[in-house]
Short mmCIF file of C-alpha atoms in Angstrom, two decimals:
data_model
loop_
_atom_site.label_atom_id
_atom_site.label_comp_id
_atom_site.label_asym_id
_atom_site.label_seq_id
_atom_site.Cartn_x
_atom_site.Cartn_y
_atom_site.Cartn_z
CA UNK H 10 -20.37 -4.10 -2.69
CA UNK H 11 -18.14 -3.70 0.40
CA UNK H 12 -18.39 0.41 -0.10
CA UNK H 13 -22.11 0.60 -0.07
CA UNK H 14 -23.58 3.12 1.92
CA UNK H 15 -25.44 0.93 4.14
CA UNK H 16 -22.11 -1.17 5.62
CA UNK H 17 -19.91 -1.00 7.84
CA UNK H 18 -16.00 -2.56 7.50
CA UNK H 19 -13.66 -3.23 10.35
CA UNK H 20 -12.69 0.86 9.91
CA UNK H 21 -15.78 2.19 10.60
CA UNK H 22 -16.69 -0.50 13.47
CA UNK H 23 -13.40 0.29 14.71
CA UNK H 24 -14.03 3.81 15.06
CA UNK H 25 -17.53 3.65 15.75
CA UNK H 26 -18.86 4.69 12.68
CA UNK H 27 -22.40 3.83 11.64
CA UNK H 28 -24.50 3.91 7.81
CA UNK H 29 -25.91 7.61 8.38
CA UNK H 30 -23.41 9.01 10.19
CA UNK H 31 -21.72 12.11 8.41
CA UNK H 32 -17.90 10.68 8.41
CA UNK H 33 -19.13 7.39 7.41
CA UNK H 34 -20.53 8.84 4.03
CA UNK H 35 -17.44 11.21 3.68
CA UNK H 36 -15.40 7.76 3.91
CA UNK H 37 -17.03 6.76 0.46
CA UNK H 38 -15.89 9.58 -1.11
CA UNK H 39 -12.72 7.01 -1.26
CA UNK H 40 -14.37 4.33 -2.07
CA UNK H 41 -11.35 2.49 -3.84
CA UNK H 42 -9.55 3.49 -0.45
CA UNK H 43 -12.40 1.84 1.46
CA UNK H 44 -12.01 -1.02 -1.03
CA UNK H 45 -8.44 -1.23 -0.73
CA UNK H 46 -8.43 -0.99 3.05
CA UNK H 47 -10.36 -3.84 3.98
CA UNK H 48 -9.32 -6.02 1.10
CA UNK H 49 -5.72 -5.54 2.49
CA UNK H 50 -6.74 -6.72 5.65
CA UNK H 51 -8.63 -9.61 4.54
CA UNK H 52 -5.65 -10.59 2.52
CA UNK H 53 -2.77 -9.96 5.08
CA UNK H 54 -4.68 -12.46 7.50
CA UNK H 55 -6.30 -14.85 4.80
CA UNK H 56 -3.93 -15.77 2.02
CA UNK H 57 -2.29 -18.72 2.85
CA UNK H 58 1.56 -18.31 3.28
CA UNK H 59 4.04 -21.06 4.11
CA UNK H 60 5.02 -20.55 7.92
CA UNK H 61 2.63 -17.86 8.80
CA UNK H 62 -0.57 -19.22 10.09
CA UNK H 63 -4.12 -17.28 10.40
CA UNK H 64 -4.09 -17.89 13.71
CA UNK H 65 -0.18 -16.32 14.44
CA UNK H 66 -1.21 -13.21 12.04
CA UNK H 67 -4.30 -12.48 14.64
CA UNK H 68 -1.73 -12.86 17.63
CA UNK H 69 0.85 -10.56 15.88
CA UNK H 70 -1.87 -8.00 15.07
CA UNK H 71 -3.75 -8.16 18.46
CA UNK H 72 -0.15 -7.75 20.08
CA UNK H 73 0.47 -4.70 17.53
CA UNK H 74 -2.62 -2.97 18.71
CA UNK H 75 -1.76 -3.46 22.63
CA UNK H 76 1.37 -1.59 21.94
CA UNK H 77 0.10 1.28 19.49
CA UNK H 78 -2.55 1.68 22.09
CA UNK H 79 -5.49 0.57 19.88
CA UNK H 80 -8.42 -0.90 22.24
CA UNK H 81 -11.16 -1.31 19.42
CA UNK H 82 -9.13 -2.92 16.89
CA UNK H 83 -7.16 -4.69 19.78
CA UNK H 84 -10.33 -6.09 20.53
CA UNK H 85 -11.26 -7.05 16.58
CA UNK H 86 -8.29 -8.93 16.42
CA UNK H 87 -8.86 -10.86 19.63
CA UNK H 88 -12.05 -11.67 18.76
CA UNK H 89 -11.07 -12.80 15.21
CA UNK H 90 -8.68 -15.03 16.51
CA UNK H 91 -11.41 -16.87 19.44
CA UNK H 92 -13.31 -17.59 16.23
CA UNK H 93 -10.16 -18.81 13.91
CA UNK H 94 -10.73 -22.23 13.04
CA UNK H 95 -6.91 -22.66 14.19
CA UNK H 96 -6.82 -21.08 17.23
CA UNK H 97 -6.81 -24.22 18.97
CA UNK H 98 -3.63 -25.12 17.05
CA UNK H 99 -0.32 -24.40 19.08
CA UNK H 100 1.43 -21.28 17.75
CA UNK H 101 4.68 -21.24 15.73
CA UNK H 102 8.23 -21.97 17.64
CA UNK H 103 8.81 -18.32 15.34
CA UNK H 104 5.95 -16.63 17.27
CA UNK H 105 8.46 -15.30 19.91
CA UNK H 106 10.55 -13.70 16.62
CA UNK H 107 7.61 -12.62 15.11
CA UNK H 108 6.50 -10.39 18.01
CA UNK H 109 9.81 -8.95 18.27
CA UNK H 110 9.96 -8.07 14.82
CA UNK H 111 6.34 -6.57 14.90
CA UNK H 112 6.98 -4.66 18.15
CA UNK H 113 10.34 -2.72 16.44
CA UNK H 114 8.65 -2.03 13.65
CA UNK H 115 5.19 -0.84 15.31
CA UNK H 116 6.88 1.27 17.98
CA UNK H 117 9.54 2.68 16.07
CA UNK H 118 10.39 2.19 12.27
CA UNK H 119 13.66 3.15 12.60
CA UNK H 120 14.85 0.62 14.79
CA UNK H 121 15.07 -2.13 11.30
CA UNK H 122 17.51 -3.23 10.37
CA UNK H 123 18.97 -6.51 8.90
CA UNK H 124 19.82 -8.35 11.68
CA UNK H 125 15.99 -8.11 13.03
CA UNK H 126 15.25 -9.64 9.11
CA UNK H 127 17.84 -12.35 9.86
CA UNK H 128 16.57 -13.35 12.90
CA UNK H 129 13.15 -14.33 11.26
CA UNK H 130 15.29 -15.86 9.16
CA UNK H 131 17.25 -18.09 11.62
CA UNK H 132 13.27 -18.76 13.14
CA UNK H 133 13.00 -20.38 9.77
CA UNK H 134 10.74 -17.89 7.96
CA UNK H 135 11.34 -17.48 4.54
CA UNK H 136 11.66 -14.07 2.21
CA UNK H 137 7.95 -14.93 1.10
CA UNK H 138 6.57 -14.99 4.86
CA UNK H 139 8.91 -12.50 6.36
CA UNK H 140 6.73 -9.98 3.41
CA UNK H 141 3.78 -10.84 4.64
CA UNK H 142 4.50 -10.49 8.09
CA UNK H 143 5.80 -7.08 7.39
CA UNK H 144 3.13 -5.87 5.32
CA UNK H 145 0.57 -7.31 7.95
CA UNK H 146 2.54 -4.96 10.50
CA UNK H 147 3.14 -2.05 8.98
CA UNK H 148 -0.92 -2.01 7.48
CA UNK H 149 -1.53 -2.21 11.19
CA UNK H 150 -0.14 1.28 11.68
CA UNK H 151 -1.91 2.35 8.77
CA UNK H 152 -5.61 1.22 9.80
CA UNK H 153 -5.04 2.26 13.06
CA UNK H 154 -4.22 5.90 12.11
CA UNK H 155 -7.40 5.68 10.07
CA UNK H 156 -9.64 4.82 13.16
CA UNK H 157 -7.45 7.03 15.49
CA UNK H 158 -7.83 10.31 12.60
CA UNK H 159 -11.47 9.39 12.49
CA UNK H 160 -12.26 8.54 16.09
CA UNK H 161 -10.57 12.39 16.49
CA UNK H 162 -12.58 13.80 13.79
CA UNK H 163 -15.99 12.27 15.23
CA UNK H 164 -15.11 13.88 19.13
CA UNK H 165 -15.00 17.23 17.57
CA UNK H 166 -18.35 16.96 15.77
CA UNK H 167 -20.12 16.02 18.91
CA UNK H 168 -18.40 18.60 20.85
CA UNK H 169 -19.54 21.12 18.74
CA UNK H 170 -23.15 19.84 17.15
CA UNK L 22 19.72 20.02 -4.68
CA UNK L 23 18.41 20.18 -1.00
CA UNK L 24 20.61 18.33 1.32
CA UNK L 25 20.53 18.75 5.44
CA UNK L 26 20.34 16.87 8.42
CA UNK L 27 20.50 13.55 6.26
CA UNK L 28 17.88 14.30 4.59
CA UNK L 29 17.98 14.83 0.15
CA UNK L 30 15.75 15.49 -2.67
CA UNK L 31 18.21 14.03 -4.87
CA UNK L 32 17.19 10.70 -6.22
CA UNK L 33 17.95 7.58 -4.09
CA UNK L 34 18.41 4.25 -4.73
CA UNK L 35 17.18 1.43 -2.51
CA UNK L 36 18.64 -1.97 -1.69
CA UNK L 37 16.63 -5.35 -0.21
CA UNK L 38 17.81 -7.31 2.48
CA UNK L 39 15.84 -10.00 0.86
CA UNK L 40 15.84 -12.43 -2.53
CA UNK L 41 13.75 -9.83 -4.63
CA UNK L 42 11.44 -12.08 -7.31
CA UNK L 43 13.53 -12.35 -10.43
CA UNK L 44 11.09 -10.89 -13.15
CA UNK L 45 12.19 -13.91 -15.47
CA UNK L 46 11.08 -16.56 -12.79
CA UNK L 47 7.66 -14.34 -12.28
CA UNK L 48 4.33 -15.78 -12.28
CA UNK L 49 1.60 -14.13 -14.84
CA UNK L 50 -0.06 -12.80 -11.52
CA UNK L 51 3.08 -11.48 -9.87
CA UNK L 52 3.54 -9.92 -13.67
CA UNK L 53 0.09 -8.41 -13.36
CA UNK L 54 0.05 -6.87 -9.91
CA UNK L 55 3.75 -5.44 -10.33
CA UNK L 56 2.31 -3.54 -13.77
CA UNK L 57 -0.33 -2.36 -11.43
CA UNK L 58 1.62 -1.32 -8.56
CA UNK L 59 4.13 1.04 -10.32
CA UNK L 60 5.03 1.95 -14.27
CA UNK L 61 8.94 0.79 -13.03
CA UNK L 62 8.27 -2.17 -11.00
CA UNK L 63 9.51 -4.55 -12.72
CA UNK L 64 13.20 -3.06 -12.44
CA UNK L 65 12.85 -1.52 -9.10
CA UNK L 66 14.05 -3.66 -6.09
CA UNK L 67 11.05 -2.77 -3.83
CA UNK L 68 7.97 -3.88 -5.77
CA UNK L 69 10.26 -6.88 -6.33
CA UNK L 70 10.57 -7.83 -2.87
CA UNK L 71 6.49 -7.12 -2.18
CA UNK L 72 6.25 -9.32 -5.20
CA UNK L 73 6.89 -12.35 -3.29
CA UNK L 74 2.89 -11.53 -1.98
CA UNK L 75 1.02 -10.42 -4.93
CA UNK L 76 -2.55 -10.31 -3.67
CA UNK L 77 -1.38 -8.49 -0.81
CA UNK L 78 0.67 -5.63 -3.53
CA UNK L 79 -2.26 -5.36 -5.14
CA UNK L 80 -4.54 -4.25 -2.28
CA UNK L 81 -1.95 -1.80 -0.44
CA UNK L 82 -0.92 -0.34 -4.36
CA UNK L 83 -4.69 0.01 -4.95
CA UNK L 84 -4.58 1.87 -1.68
CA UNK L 85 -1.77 3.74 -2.07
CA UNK L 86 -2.90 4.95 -5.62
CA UNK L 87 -6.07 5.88 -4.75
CA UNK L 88 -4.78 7.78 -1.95
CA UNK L 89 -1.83 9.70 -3.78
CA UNK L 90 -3.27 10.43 -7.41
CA UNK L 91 -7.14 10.21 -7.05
CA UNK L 92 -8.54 13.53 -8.59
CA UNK L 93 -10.41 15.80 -6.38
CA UNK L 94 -10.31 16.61 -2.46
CA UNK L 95 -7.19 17.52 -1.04
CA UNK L 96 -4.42 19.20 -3.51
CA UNK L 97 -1.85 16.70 -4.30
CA UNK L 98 0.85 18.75 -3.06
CA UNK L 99 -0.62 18.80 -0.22
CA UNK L 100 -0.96 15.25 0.40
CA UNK L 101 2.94 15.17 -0.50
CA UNK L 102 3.34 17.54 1.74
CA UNK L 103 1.96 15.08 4.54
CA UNK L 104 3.70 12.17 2.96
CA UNK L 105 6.90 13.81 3.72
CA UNK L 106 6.19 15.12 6.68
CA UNK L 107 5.43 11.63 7.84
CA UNK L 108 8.68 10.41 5.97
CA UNK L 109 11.39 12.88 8.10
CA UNK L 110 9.73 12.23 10.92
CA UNK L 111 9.88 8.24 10.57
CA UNK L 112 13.27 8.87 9.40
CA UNK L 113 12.67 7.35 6.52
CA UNK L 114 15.22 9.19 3.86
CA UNK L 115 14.34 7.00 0.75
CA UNK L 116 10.67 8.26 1.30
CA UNK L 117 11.78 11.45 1.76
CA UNK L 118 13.70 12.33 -1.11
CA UNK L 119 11.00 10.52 -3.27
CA UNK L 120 8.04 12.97 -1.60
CA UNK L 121 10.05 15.94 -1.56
CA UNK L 122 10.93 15.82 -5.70
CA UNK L 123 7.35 15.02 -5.40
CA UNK L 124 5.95 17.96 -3.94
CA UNK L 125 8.25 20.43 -6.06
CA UNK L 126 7.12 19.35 -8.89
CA UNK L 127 3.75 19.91 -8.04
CA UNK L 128 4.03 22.78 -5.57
CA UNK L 129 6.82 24.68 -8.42
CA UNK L 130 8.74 25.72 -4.97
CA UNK L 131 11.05 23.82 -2.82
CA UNK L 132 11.07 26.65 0.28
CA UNK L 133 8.97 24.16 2.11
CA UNK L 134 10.68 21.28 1.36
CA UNK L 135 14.24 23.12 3.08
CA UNK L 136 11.91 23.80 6.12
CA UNK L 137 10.71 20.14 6.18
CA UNK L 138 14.14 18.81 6.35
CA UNK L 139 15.37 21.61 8.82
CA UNK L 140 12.38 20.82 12.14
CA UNK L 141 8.77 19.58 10.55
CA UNK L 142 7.60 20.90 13.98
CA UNK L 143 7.86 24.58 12.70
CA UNK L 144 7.75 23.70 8.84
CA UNK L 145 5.21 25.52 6.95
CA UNK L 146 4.85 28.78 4.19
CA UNK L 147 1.60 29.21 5.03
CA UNK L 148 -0.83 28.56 8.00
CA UNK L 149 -2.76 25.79 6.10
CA UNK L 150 0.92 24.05 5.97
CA UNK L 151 1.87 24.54 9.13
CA UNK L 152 -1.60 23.14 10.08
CA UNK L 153 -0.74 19.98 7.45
CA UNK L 154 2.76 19.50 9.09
CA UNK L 155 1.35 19.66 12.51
CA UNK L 156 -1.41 17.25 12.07
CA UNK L 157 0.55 14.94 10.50
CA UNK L 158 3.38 14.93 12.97
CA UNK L 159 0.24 13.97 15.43
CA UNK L 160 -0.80 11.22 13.87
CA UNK L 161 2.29 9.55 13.12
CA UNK L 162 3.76 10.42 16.65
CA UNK L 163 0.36 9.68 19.32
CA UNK L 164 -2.09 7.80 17.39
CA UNK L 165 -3.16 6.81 20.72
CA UNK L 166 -3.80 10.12 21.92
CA UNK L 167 -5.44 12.14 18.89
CA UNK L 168 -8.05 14.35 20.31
CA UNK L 169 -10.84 17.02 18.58
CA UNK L 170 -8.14 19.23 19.39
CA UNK L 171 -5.62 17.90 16.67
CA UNK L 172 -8.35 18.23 14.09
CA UNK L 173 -9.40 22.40 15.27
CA UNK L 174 -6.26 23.34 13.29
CA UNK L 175 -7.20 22.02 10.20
CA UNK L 176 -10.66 23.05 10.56
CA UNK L 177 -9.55 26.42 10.98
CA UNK L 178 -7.83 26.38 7.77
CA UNK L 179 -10.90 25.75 5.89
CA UNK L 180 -10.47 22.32 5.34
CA UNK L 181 -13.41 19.73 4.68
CA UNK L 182 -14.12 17.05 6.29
CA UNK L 183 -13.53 14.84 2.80
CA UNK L 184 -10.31 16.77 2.80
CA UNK L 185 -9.39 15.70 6.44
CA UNK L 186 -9.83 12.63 5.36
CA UNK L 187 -7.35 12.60 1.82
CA UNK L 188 -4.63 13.93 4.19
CA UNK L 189 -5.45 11.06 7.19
CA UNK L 190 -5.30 8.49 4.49
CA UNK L 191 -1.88 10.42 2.99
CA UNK L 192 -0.19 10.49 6.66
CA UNK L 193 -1.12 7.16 7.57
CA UNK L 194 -0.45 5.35 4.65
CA UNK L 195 2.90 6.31 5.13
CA UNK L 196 3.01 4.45 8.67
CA UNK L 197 2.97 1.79 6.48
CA UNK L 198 5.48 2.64 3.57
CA UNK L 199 7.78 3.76 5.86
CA UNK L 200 7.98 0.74 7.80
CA UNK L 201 8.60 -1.84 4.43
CA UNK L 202 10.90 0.65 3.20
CA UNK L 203 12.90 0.71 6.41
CA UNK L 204 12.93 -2.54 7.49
CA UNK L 205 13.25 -4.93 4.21
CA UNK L 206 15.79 -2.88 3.17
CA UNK L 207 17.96 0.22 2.98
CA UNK L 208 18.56 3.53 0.17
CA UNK L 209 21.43 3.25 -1.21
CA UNK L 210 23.41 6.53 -2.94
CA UNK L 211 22.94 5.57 -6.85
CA UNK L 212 23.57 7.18 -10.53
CA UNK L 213 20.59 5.59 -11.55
CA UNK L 214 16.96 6.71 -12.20
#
C-alpha cells in the first residue's frame, strides 16, 4: 500500500521526508489523506483527457511551481516530464493559454474570472479539459502548502533537537 | 446573520461558467463519484461541473473528506476555523459563508466568525485562534517563505505535531477549493438551500 510506513510519495520526497523520520509517521496518521494526495496527483497528470496531454500537464505544473516558489517539486515535475514518453511531442498551440490561466490562478485566485475560462475556450479546450486543467492547478497549491507546512515543521525540529 | 466587508454567513448560491454534467446524461461512474463527493451533488452546480473528471472528484473529495470530518486530531471547528480563514483571505465569499455556518454550528458562537470577516490578521477569541488564524494566513499568503518560526506559535499553544498537520492539510486544501470555486464559476445571492 502507498501509505505504508516504509515509503515515501512525491510529499514526503518533496519535503525531504524519509521512513523513520518523526513527521513522516505523523503523516500516516492521515493515511486516506496520504492516499488521496498522491492518487490526485497521479490522476491529474495520468487520466487521459481530450486536449490536455501528459506532457503539457508536467509543463503547466513545473511552470506553477517556478512561480509559487517551489524548487523540490519544481524539480519533480521537470524531471517527470524528461522521462514522459511524450515529451518529445511538440506542445499544444493552447499551451500559451494554459500558462496564463495557471499563472492567475496560482498567483492570485481572485484574479478568475470568465473571460480567462473563455479564452481556453477560444484555444479550443473544452469544459471537460478546462476541469482538469483547473483541478491540476489549484492541487498544485495544495501539495505545495503540504511540503512548504512540512518542510517548516521539520526546520524547527532540528533547530531545537 | 453576519454580513461585512462582502463577506456573509448567510447561505450562497453558486453559478458555473461551464456546461455542468446533466445528471440524466451521467455515466454510472460520474453517478458513483458525485454520491461520494457530497450527499447534494447531484443538484448542486459545483460537483456537476468537477463531474466532467470523475476519477479526479473522487481523489480530491476523498481528500477533502478525510481532511474536514475524519475523527480525532485537530477539533473540527478548528479546522473550519482555518478553512475560513483561508477563504476571506483568498476572497473567496462562497467558501466563506459555507465555513463560517460551518464553524457556528460546531463552535455554538459566531464572535469569531464577526472577527474573521472584520481583519483575519487580528481575528481570534483565544490565543490558540489567533495562533490558527495566523498560521493559516502564512501559508496561504508565503508558502515560499514558511519558516520554524511560523510553526513556534502553534507549538506554543500546545498543539501536536499530528494536529499541525490536520490544520496544514485544512489551510491548504483550501488553496485548492478556493481556486475551482473562483475561477469555474461565481456565488450567486439565492432563496435556495
Amino acid at each position: 500500500m502507498p501509505t505504508a510506513l516504509d515509503t515515501i510519495d512525491v510529499i514526503d520526497h518533496a519535503a525531504g521526508l524519509l521512513p523513520g523520520d518523526a513527521l513522516h509517521g505523523a503523516r500516516r496518521v492521515r493515511a486516506k489523506v496520504v492516499e488521496a494526495s498522491q492518487a490526485s496527483h497521479d490522476a491529474l497528470l495520468l487520466q487521459p483527457v481530450d486536449g490536455l496531454s501528459p506532457a503539457d500537464r508536467l509543463r503547466v505544473a513545473a511552470h506553477v511551481c517556478t512561480l509559487a516558489g517551489a524548487p523540490s517539486l519544481e524539480q519533480h515535475y521537470a524531471d517527470r516530464l524528461a522521462d514522459a514518453p511524450d515529451c518529445a511531442e511538440p506542445s499544444s498551440p493552447a499551451l500559451p493559454a494554459m500558462l496564463a490561466f495557471a499563472a492567475k490562478l496560482t498567483t492570485d485566485p481572485r484574479l478568475g474570472d470568465r473571460a480567462a475560462i473563455d479564452a481556453l475556450k477560444r484555444a479550443g479546450l473544452g469544459d471537460a479539459a478546462i476541469v482538469a486543467l483547473a483541478q491540476l492547478v489549484a492541487f498544485l497549491s495544495y501539495q505545495l502548502r503540504v511540503v512548504a507546512g512540512l518542510k517548516a515543521m521539520r526546520a524547527g525540529q532540528e533547530g531545537t533537537r | 446573520m453576519i454580513r461585512r466587508n462582502g463577506f456573509t454567513d448567510e447561505t450562497l448560491e453558486w453559478q458555473s461558467w461551464l456546461e455542468p454534467v446533466k445528471p440524466a446524461e451521467a455515466s454510472p461512474l460520474q453517478l458513483e463519484v458525485l454520491d461520494e463527493s457530497h450527499p447534494q451533488s447531484r443538484t448542486s452546480p459545483y460537483y456537476l461541473t468537477l463531474a466532467h473528471q470523475p476519477l479526479m472528484l473522487r481523489h480530491r473529495s476523498a481528500a477533502y473528506n478525510a481532511i474536514m470530518y475524519a475523527p480525532g486530531g485537530l477539533p473540527r471547528a478548528e479546522r473550519e476555523l482555518g478553512a475560513m480563514v483561508v477563504s476571506v483571505t483568498n476572497g473567496c465569499v462562497y467558501c466563506t459563508s459555507v465555513h463560517a455556518q460551518r464553524f457556528e454550528q460546531l463552535a455554538k458562537r459566531s464572535d469569531t466568525v464577526e472577527q474573521v470577516f472584520d481583519d483575519p490578521r487580528t481575528a481570534g477569541t483565544t490565543e490558540r485562534e489567533k495562533a490558527i488564524a495566523q498560521f493559516a494566513i502564512a501559508v496561504t499568503e508565503r508558502p515560499d517563505r514558511l519558516s520554524a518560526q511560523d510553526i513556534a506559535p502553534l507549538r506554543a499553544v500546545g498543539m501536536s505535531d499530528e494536529e499541525i498537520i490536520d490544520l496544514l492539510h485544512a489551510v491548504a486544501i483550501f488553496g485548492w477549493a478556493n481556486r475551482l470555486m473562483q475561477n469555474l464559476g461565481e456565488p450567486a445571492e439565492g432563496s435556495a438551500a
